[in-house]
Tab-separated table of C-alpha atoms in Angstrom:
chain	number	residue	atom	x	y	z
W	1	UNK	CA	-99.247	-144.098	-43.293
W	2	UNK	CA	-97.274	-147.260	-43.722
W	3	UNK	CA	-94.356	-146.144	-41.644
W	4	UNK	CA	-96.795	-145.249	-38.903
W	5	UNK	CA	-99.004	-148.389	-39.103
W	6	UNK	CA	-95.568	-150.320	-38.788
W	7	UNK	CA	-94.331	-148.690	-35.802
W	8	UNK	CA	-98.001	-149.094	-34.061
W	9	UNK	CA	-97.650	-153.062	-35.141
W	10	UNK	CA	-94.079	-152.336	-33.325
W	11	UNK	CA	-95.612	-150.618	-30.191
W	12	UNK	CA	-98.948	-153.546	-30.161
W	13	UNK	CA	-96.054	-156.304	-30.373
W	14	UNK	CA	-94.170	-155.217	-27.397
W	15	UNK	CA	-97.233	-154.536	-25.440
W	16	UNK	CA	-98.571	-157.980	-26.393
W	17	UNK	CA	-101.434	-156.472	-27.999
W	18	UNK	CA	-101.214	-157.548	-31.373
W	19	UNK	CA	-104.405	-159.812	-31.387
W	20	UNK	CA	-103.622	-160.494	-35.402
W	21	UNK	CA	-104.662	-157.118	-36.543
W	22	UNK	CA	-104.109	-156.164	-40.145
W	23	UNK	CA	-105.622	-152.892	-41.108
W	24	UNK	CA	-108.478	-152.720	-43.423
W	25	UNK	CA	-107.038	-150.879	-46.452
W	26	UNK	CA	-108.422	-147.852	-47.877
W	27	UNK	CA	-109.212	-149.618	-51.073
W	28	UNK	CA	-111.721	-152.303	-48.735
W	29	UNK	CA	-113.299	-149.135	-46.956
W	30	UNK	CA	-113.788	-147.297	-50.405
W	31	UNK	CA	-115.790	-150.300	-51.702
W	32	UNK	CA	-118.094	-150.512	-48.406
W	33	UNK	CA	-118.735	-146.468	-48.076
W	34	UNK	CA	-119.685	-146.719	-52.136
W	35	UNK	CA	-121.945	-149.433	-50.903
W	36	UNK	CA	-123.343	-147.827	-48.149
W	37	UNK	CA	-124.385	-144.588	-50.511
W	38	UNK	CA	-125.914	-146.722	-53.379
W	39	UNK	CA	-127.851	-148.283	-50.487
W	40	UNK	CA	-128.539	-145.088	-49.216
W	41	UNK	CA	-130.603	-143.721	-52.458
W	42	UNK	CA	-133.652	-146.663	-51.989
W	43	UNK	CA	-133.548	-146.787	-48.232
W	44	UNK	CA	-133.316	-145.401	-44.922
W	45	UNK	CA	-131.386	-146.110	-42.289
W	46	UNK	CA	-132.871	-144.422	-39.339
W	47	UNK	CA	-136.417	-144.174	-37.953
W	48	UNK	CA	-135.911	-140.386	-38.166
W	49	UNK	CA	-134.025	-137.678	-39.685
W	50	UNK	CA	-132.755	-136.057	-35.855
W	51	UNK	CA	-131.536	-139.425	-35.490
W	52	UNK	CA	-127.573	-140.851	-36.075
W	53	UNK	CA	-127.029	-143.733	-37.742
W	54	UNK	CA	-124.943	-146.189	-35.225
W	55	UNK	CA	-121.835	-147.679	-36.901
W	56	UNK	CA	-120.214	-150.320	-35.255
W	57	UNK	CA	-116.809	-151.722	-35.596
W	58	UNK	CA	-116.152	-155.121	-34.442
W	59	UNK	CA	-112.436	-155.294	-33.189
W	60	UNK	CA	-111.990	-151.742	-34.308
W	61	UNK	CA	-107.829	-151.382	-34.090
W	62	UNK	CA	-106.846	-147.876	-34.505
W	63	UNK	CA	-110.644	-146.793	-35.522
W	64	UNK	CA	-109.677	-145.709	-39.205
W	65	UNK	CA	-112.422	-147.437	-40.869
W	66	UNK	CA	-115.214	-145.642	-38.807
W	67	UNK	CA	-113.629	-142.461	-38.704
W	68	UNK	CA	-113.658	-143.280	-42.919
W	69	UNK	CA	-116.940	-143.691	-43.292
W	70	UNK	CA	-117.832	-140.722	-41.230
W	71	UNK	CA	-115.789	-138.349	-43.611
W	72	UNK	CA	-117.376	-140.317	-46.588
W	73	UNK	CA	-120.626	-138.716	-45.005
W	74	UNK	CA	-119.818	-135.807	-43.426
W	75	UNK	CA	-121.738	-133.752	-45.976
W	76	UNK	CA	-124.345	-135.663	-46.365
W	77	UNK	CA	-127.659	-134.362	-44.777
W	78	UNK	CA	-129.495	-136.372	-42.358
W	79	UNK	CA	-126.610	-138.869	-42.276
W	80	UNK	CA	-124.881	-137.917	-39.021
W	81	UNK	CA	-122.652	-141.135	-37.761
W	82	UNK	CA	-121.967	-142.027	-34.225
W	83	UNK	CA	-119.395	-144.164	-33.981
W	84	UNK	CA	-118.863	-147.256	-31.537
W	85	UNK	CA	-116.350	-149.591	-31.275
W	86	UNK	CA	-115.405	-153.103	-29.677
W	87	UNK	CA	-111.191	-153.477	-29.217
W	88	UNK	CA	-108.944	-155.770	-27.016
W	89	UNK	CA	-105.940	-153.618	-27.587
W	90	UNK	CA	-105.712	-150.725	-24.789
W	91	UNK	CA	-102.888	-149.047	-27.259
W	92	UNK	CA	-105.586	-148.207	-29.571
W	93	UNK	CA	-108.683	-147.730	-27.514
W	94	UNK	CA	-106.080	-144.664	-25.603
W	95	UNK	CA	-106.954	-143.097	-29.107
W	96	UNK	CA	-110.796	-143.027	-28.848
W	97	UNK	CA	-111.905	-140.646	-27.018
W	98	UNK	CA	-110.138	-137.845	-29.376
W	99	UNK	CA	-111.145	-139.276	-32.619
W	100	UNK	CA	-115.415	-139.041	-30.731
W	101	UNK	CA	-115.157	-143.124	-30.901
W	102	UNK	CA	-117.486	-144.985	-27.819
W	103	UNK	CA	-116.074	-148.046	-26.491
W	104	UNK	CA	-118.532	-150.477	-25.741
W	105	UNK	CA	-116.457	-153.483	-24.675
W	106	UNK	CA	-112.905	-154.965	-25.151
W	107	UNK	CA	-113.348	-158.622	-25.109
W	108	UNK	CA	-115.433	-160.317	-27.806
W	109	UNK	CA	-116.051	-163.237	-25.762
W	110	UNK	CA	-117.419	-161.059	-23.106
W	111	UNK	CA	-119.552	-159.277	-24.609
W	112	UNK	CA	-123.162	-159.863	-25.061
W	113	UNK	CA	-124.261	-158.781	-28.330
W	114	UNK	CA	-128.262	-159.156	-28.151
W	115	UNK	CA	-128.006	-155.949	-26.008
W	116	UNK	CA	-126.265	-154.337	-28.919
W	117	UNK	CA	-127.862	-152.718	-31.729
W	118	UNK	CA	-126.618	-150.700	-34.695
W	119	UNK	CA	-127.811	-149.533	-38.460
W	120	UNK	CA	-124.013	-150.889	-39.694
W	121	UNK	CA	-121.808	-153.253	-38.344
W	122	UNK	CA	-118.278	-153.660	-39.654
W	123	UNK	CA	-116.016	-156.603	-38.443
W	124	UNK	CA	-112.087	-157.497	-40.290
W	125	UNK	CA	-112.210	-160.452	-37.673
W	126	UNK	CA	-108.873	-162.028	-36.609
W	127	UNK	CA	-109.116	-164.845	-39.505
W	128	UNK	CA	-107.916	-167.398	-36.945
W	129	UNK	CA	-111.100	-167.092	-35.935
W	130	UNK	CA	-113.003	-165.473	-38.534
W	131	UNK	CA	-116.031	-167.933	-38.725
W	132	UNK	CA	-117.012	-167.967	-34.770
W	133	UNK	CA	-116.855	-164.033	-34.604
W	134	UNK	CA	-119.469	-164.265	-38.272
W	135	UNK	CA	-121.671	-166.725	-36.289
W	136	UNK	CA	-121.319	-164.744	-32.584
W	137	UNK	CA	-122.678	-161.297	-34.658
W	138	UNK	CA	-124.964	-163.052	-36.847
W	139	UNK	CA	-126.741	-164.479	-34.530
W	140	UNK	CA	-126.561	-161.979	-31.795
W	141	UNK	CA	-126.672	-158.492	-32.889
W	142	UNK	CA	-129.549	-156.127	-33.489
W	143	UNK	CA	-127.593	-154.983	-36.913
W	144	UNK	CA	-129.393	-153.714	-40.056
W	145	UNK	CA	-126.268	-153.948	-42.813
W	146	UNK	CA	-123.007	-156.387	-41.385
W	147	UNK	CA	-120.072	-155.811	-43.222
W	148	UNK	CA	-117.359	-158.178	-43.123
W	149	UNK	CA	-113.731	-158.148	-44.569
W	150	UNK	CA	-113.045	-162.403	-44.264
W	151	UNK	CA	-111.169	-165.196	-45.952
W	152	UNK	CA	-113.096	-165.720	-49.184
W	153	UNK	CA	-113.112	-169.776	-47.765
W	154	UNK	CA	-115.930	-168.005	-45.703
W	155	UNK	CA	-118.070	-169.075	-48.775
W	156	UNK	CA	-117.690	-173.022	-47.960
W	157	UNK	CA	-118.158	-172.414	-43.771
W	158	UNK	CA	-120.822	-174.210	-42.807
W	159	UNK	CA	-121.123	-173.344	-39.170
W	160	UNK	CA	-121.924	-169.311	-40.968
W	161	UNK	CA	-124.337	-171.060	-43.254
W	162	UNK	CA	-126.136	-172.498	-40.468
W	163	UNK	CA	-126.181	-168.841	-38.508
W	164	UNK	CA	-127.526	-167.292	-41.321
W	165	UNK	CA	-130.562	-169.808	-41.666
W	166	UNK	CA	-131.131	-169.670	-38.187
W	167	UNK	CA	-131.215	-165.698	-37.679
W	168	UNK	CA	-132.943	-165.318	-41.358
W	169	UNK	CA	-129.696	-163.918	-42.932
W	170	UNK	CA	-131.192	-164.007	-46.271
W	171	UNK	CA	-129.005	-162.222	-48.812
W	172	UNK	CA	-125.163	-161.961	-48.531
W	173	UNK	CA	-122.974	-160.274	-51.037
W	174	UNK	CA	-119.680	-160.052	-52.643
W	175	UNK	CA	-118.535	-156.557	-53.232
W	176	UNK	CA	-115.105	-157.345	-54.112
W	177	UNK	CA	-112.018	-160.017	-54.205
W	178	UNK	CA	-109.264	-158.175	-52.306
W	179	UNK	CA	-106.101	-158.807	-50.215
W	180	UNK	CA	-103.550	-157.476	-48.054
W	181	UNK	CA	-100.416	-157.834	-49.964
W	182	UNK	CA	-100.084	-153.976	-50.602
W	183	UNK	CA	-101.781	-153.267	-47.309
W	184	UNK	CA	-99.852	-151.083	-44.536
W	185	UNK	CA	-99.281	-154.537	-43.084
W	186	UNK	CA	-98.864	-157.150	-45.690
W	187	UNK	CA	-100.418	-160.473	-45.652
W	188	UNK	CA	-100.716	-163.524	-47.954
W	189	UNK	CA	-104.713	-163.691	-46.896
W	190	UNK	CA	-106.942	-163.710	-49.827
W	191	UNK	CA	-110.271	-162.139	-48.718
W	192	UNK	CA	-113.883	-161.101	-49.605
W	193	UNK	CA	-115.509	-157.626	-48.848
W	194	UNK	CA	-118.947	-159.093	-47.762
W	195	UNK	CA	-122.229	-157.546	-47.076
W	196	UNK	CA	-124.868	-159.517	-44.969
W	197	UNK	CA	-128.207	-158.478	-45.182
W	198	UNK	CA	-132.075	-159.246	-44.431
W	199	UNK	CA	-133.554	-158.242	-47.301
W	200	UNK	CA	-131.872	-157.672	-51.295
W	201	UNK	CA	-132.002	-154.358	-50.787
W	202	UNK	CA	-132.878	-153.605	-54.394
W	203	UNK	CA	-135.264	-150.555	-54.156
W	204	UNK	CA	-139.084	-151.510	-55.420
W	205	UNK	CA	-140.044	-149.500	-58.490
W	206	UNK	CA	-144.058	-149.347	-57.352
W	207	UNK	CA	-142.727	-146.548	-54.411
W	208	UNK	CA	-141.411	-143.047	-55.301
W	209	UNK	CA	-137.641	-143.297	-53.313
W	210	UNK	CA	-137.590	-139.051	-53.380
W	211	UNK	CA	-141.299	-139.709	-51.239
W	212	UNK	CA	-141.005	-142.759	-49.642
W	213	UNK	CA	-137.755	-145.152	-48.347
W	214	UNK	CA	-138.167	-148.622	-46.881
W	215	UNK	CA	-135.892	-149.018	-44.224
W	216	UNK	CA	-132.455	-151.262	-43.789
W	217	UNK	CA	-134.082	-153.279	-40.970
W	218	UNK	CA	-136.700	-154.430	-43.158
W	219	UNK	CA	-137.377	-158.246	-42.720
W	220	UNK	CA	-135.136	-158.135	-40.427
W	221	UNK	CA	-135.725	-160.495	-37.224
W	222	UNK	CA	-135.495	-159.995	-33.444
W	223	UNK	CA	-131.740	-161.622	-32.293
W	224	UNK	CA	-133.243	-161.967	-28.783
W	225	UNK	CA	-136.583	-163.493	-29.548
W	226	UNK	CA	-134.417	-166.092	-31.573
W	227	UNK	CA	-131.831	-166.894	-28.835
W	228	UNK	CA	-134.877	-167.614	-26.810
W	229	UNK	CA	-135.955	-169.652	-29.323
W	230	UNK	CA	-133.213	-171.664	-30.620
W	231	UNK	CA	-130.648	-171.079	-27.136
W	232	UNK	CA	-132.823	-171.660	-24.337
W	233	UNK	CA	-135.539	-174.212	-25.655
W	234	UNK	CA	-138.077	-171.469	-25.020
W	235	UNK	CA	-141.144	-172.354	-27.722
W	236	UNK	CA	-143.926	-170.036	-28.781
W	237	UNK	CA	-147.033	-171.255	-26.515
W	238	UNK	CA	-150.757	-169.780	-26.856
W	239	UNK	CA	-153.546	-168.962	-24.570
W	240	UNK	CA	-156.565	-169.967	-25.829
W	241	UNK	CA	-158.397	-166.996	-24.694
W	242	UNK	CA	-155.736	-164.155	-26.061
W	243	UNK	CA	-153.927	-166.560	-28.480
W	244	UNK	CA	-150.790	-164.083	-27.706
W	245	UNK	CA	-147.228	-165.633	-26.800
W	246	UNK	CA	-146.737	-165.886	-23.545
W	247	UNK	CA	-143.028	-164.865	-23.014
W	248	UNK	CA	-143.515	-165.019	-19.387
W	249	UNK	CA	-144.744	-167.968	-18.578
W	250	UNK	CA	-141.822	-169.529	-21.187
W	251	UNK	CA	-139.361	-167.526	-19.318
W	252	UNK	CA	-140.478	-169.501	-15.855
W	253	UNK	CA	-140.568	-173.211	-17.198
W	254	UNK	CA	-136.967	-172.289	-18.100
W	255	UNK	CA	-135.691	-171.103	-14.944
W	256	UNK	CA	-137.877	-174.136	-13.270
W	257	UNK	CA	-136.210	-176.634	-15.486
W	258	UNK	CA	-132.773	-174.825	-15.071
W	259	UNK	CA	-133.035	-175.041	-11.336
W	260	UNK	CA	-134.256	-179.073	-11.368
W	261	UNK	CA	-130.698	-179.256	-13.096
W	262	UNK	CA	-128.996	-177.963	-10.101
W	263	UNK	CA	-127.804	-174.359	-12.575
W	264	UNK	CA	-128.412	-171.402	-10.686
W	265	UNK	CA	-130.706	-168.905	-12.113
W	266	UNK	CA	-130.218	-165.187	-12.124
């Protein structure tokens, strides 16, 4: 495995496609798929049992962590995975289609995350610019567990503390204190395995789990009703005969007062 991750580092270099990727290591994916099944005893992570639970990988490399967690479950009933992926590197997105992986987009600057929507997202971010890829996906996208493999100064960031509060990012987690310098690529980077979360996710004793399972999004809030909100200037305004938000009319003043400042307005 080592010999081969070096030679694809060799192949990404000379295609100027590295992009800073250093492998998760199968230690770091243990840790989240033991996660994800403790989790998995208290609460659901679907709506229904026909449906797959979306994993998505954030700057995905050679896909090994989702294909990992979808032989962690393969035997697990009503826990089919469909896997997605975001990647920059065409060298490893040449690989998808035969390992069943969906590319949704290639660059993360591009992409626009509140149309995105997954049970589990999974990013090891390029950790030159690890905290504006935590504060892109917590803010933007529709996710009900985020994992994140990042430098453990993460803890001190306050531009990710300020995402959090805004999207009502409540609970965040350490699983583990890891690093890279057995990895198939070695690196000095001392890291956190981190899970992001809505709610605790500890399972409440009142409910029978074997009868009844809250589900992951719990508490969770709506990333596009907040970019509204906090983006575009758009506040909640009531009729006084329905007393219901009226998205539309919100939506309009925008595009009026967007079009007074000479922007044009799709």
């Amino acid at each position: 495995m080592q010999q081969s991750t070096l030679s694809l580092v060799q192949d990404l270099k000379e295609a100027n496609q590295d992009f800073e990727w250093y492998p998760t290591t199968a230690e770091q994916i243990q840790i989240i798929t033991k996660d994800i099944k403790e989790i998995k005893e208290n609460f659901d992570f679907t709506e229904r049992y026909s449906q797959a639970v979306k994993v998505l990988d954030i700057g995905a490399g050679d896909g090994r962590v989702i294909k990992a967690i979808q032989s962690a479950f393969e035997q697990e009933e009503h826990f089919n995975i469909d896997a997605f992926a975001i990647e920059k590197s065409a060298i490893h997105t040449a690989t998808y289609r035969e390992k069943g992986i969906t590319l949704l987009g290639t660059e993360f600057n591009q992409i626009n995350f509140i149309s995105k929507n997954c049970e589990i997202a999974f990013v090891n971010p390029p950790y030159s610019e690890f905290s504006y890829w935590l504060q892109t996906l917590i803010n933007h996208l529709n996710f009900g567990l985020l994992y994140a493999v990042i430098p453990e100064r993460w803890v001190n960031d306050q531009a990710i503390k300020e995402a959090m509060e805004l999207r009502g990012v409540k609970f965040t987690k350490v699983l583990a204190e890891s690093d890279f310098l057995g990895a198939d690529r070695a690196a000095r980077a001392k890291v956190h395995v981190v899970r992001f979360s809505f709610n605790n996710l500890i399972a409440d004793k009142k409910f029978d789990s074997r009868r009844y399972k809250p589900n992951v999004f719990r508490d969770s809030t709506d990333p596009f009703q907040k970019f509204i909100e906090n983006e575009l200037g758009l506040k909640k305004t009531y009729s006084e005969t329905t007393e219901k938000f009226s998205e539309y009319y919100e939506r309009e003043r925008v595009k009026k007062e967007m079009a007074t400042e000479g922007t044009d307005v799709v």
